[in-house]
Coordinates of C-alpha atoms in Angstrom, one line a residue:
Chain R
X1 CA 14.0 57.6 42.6
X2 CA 15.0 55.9 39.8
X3 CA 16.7 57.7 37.0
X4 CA 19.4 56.5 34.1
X5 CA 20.6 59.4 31.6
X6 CA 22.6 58.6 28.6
X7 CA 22.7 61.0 25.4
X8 CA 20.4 61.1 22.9
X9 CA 22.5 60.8 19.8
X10 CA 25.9 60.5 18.5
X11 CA 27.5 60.8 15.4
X12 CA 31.1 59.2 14.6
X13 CA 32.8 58.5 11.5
X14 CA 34.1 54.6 10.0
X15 CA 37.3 53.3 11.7
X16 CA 37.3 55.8 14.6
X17 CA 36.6 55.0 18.5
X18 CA 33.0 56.2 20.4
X19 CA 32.4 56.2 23.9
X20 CA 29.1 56.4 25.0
X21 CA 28.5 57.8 28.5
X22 CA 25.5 56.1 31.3
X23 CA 25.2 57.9 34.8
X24 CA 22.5 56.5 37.2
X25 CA 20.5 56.9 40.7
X26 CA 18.9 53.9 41.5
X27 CA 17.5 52.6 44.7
X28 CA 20.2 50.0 44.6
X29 CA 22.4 48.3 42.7
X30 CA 22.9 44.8 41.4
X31 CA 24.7 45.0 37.8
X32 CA 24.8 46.8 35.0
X33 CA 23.9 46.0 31.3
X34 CA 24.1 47.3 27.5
X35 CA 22.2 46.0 25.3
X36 CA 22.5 47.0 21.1
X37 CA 19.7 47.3 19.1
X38 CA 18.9 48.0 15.6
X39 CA 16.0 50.1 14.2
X40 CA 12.9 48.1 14.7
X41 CA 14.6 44.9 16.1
X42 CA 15.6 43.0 19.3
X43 CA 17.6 44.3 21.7
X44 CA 21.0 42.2 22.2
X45 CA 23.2 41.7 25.0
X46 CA 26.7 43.0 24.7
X47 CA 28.1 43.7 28.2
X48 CA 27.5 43.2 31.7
X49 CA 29.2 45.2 34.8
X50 CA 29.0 44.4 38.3
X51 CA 32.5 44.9 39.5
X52 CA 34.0 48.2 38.9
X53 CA 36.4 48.3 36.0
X54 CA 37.3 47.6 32.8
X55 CA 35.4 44.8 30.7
X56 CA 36.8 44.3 27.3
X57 CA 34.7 42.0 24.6
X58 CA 36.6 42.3 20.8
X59 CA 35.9 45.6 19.6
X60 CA 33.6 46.4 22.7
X61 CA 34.5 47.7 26.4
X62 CA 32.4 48.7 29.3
X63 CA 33.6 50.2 31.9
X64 CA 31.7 50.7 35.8
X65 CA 32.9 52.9 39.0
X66 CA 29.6 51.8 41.5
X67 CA 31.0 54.9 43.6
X68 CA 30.4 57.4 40.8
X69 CA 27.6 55.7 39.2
X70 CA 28.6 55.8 35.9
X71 CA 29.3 53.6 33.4
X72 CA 30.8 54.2 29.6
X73 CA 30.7 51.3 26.1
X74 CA 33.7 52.1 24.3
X75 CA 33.4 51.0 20.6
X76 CA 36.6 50.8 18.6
X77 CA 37.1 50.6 14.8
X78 CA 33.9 51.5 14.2
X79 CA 31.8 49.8 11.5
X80 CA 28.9 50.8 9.4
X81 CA 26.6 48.3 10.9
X82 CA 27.4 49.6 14.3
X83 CA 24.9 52.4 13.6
X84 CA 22.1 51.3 16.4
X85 CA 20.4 52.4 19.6
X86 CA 22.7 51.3 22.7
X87 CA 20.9 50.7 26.0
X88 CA 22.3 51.4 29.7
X89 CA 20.4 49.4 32.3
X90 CA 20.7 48.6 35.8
X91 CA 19.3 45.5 37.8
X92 CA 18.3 46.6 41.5
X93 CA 19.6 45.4 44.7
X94 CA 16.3 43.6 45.1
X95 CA 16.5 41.7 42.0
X96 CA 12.9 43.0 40.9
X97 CA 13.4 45.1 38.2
X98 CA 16.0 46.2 35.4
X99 CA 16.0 50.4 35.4
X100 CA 16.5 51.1 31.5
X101 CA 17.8 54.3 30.3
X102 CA 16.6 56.0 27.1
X103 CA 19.3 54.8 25.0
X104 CA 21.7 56.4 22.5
X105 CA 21.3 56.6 18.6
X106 CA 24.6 56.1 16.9
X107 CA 25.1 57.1 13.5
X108 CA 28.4 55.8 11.7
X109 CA 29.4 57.8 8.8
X110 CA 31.5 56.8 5.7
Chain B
X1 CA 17.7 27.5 16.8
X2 CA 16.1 29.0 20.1
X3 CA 15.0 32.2 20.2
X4 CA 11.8 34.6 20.9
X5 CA 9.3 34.9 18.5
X6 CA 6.6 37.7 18.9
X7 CA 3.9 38.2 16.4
X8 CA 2.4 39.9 14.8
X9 CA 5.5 41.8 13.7
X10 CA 2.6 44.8 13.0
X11 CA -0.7 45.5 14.6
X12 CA -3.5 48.2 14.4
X13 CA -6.1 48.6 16.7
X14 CA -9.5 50.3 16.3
X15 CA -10.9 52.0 19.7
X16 CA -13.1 50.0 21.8
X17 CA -10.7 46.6 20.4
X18 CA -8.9 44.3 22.4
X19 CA -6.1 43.0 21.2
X20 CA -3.3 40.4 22.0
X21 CA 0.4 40.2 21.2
X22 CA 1.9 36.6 21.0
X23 CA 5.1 36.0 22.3
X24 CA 6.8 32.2 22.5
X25 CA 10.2 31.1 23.5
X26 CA 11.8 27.5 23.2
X27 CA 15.1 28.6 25.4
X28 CA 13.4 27.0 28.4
X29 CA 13.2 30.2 30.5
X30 CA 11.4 30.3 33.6
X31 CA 10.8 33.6 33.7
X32 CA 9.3 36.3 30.3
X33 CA 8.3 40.0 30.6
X34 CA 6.8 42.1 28.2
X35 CA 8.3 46.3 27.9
X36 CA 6.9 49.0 26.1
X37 CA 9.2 51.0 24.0
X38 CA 8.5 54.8 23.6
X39 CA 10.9 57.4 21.7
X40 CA 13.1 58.9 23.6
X41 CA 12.2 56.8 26.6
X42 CA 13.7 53.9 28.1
X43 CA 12.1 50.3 27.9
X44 CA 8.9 50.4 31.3
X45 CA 8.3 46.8 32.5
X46 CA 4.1 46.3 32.1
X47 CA 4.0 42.7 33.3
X48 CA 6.5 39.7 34.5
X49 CA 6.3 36.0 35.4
X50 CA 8.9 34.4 37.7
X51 CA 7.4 30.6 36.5
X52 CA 4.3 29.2 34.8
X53 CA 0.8 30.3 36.5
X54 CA 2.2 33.1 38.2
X55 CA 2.8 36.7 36.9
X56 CA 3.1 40.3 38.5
X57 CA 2.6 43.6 37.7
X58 CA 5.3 46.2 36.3
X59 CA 5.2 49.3 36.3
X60 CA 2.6 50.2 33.9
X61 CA 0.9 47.3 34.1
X62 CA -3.1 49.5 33.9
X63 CA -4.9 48.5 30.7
X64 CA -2.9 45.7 30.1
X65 CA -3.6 42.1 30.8
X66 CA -1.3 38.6 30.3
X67 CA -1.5 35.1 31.3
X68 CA 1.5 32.2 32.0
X69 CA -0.7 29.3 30.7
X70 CA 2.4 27.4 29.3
X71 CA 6.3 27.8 30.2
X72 CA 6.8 29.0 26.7
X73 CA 4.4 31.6 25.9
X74 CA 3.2 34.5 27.5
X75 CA 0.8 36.4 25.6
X76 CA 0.0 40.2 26.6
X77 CA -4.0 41.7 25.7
X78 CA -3.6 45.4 25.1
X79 CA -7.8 46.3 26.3
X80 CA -9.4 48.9 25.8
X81 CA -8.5 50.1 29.2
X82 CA -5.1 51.5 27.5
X83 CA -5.8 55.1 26.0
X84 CA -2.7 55.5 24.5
X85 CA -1.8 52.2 22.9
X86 CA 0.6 53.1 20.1
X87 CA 4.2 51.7 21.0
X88 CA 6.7 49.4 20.2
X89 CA 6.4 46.2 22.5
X90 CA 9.1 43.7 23.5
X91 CA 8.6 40.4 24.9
X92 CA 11.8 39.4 26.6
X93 CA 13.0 36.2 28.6
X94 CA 15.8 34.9 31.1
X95 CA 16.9 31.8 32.3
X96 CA 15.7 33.5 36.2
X97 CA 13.9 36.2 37.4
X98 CA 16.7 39.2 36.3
X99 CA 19.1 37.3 34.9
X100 CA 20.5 38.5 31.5
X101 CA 17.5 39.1 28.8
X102 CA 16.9 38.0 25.6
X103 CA 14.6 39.8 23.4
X104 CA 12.4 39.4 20.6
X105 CA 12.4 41.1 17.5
X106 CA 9.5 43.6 19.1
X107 CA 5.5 44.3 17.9
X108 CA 4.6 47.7 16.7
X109 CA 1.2 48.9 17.8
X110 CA -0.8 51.4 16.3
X111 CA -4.3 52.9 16.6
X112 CA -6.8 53.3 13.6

């Protein structure tokens, strides 16, 4: 089956680093995304994995190992408006279908 | 600018009612989905389409209903079919079937 498990909710404080953990089982794989998304808004593209390793975007990181399946979003220096929903999804081998996990609500505190 | 637009940004529907959430893009995207947003569960694909006149079914695709009339819109009917209605719905888009997505700002659903 299909299945993508991230945590529910995290809480980190202003200036300090969060990593945000995505395992998955899927039927294959093709790529792996996170996507940011504010309360009641669009989701927005910040990363895309399809190579195992480190990809590092400014303050933003993902990281992939295919033979583990599991990916992380590192956030540095956090900021108050980085408090959001992040979503992990996958894109099949067969190109038909992302697999989205059930996302993770980070709360930045002063 | 391009972009996704979905509208209304709010919608209520009384048992029995059809109703349809507009979604329009101008990024020239082949391909648009709609996903229904749940707490605590991750976005379910209800309906895709690859290019104009031509859409498939996700997987929740029972009590829904869309059409690909234009390149730029793809509008999704919520019928009466659908018992439990109340969601948040996001119209999305991509350049090709599965390429990266872009998202619009999302419909709310509610029953009366």
């Amino acid at each position: 089956g299909q299945n993508i498990d991230q945590p529910t909710e995290m809480t980190a404080t202003e200036g300090a680093i969060v990593q945000i953990n995505c395992t998955y089982q899927t039927s294959g794989f093709n790529g792996l995304f996170w996507y940011q998304q504010h309360a009641g808004e669009a989701p927005t593209f910040l990363s895309y994995n399809v190579l195992d390793g480190l990809e590092e975007k400014g303050r933003f990181s993902s990281f992939l190992s295919r033979s583990k399946g599991y990916s992380y979003l590192l956030l540095k220096e956090l900021q108050m408006k980085d408090s959001a929903s992040y979503l992990c999804a996958v894109r099949d081998n067969y190109g038909q279908n992302f697999v989205f996990g059930p996302g993770t609500r980070l709360s930045v505190l002063p | 600018d391009g972009g996704i637009t979905q509208s209304p940004k709010y919608l209520f529907r009384k048992e029995g009612q059809n109703v349809t959430l507009s979604c329009e893009q101008n990024l020239n995207h082949d391909a648009m989905y709609w996903y229904r947003q749940d707490p605590g569960q991750g976005l379910r694909l209800i309906y895709y389409s690859q290019i104009v006149n031509d859409f498939q079914k996700g997987d929740i695709a029972e009590g829904y209903s869309v059409s690909r009339e234009k390149k730029e819109s793809f509008p999704l009917t919520v019928t009466s079919a659908q018992k439990n209605p109340t969601a948040f719905y996001l119209c999305a888009s991509s350049i090709a079937l599965n390429e990266k997505l872009f998202f619009g700002s999302g419909t709310q659903l509610s029953v009366l």
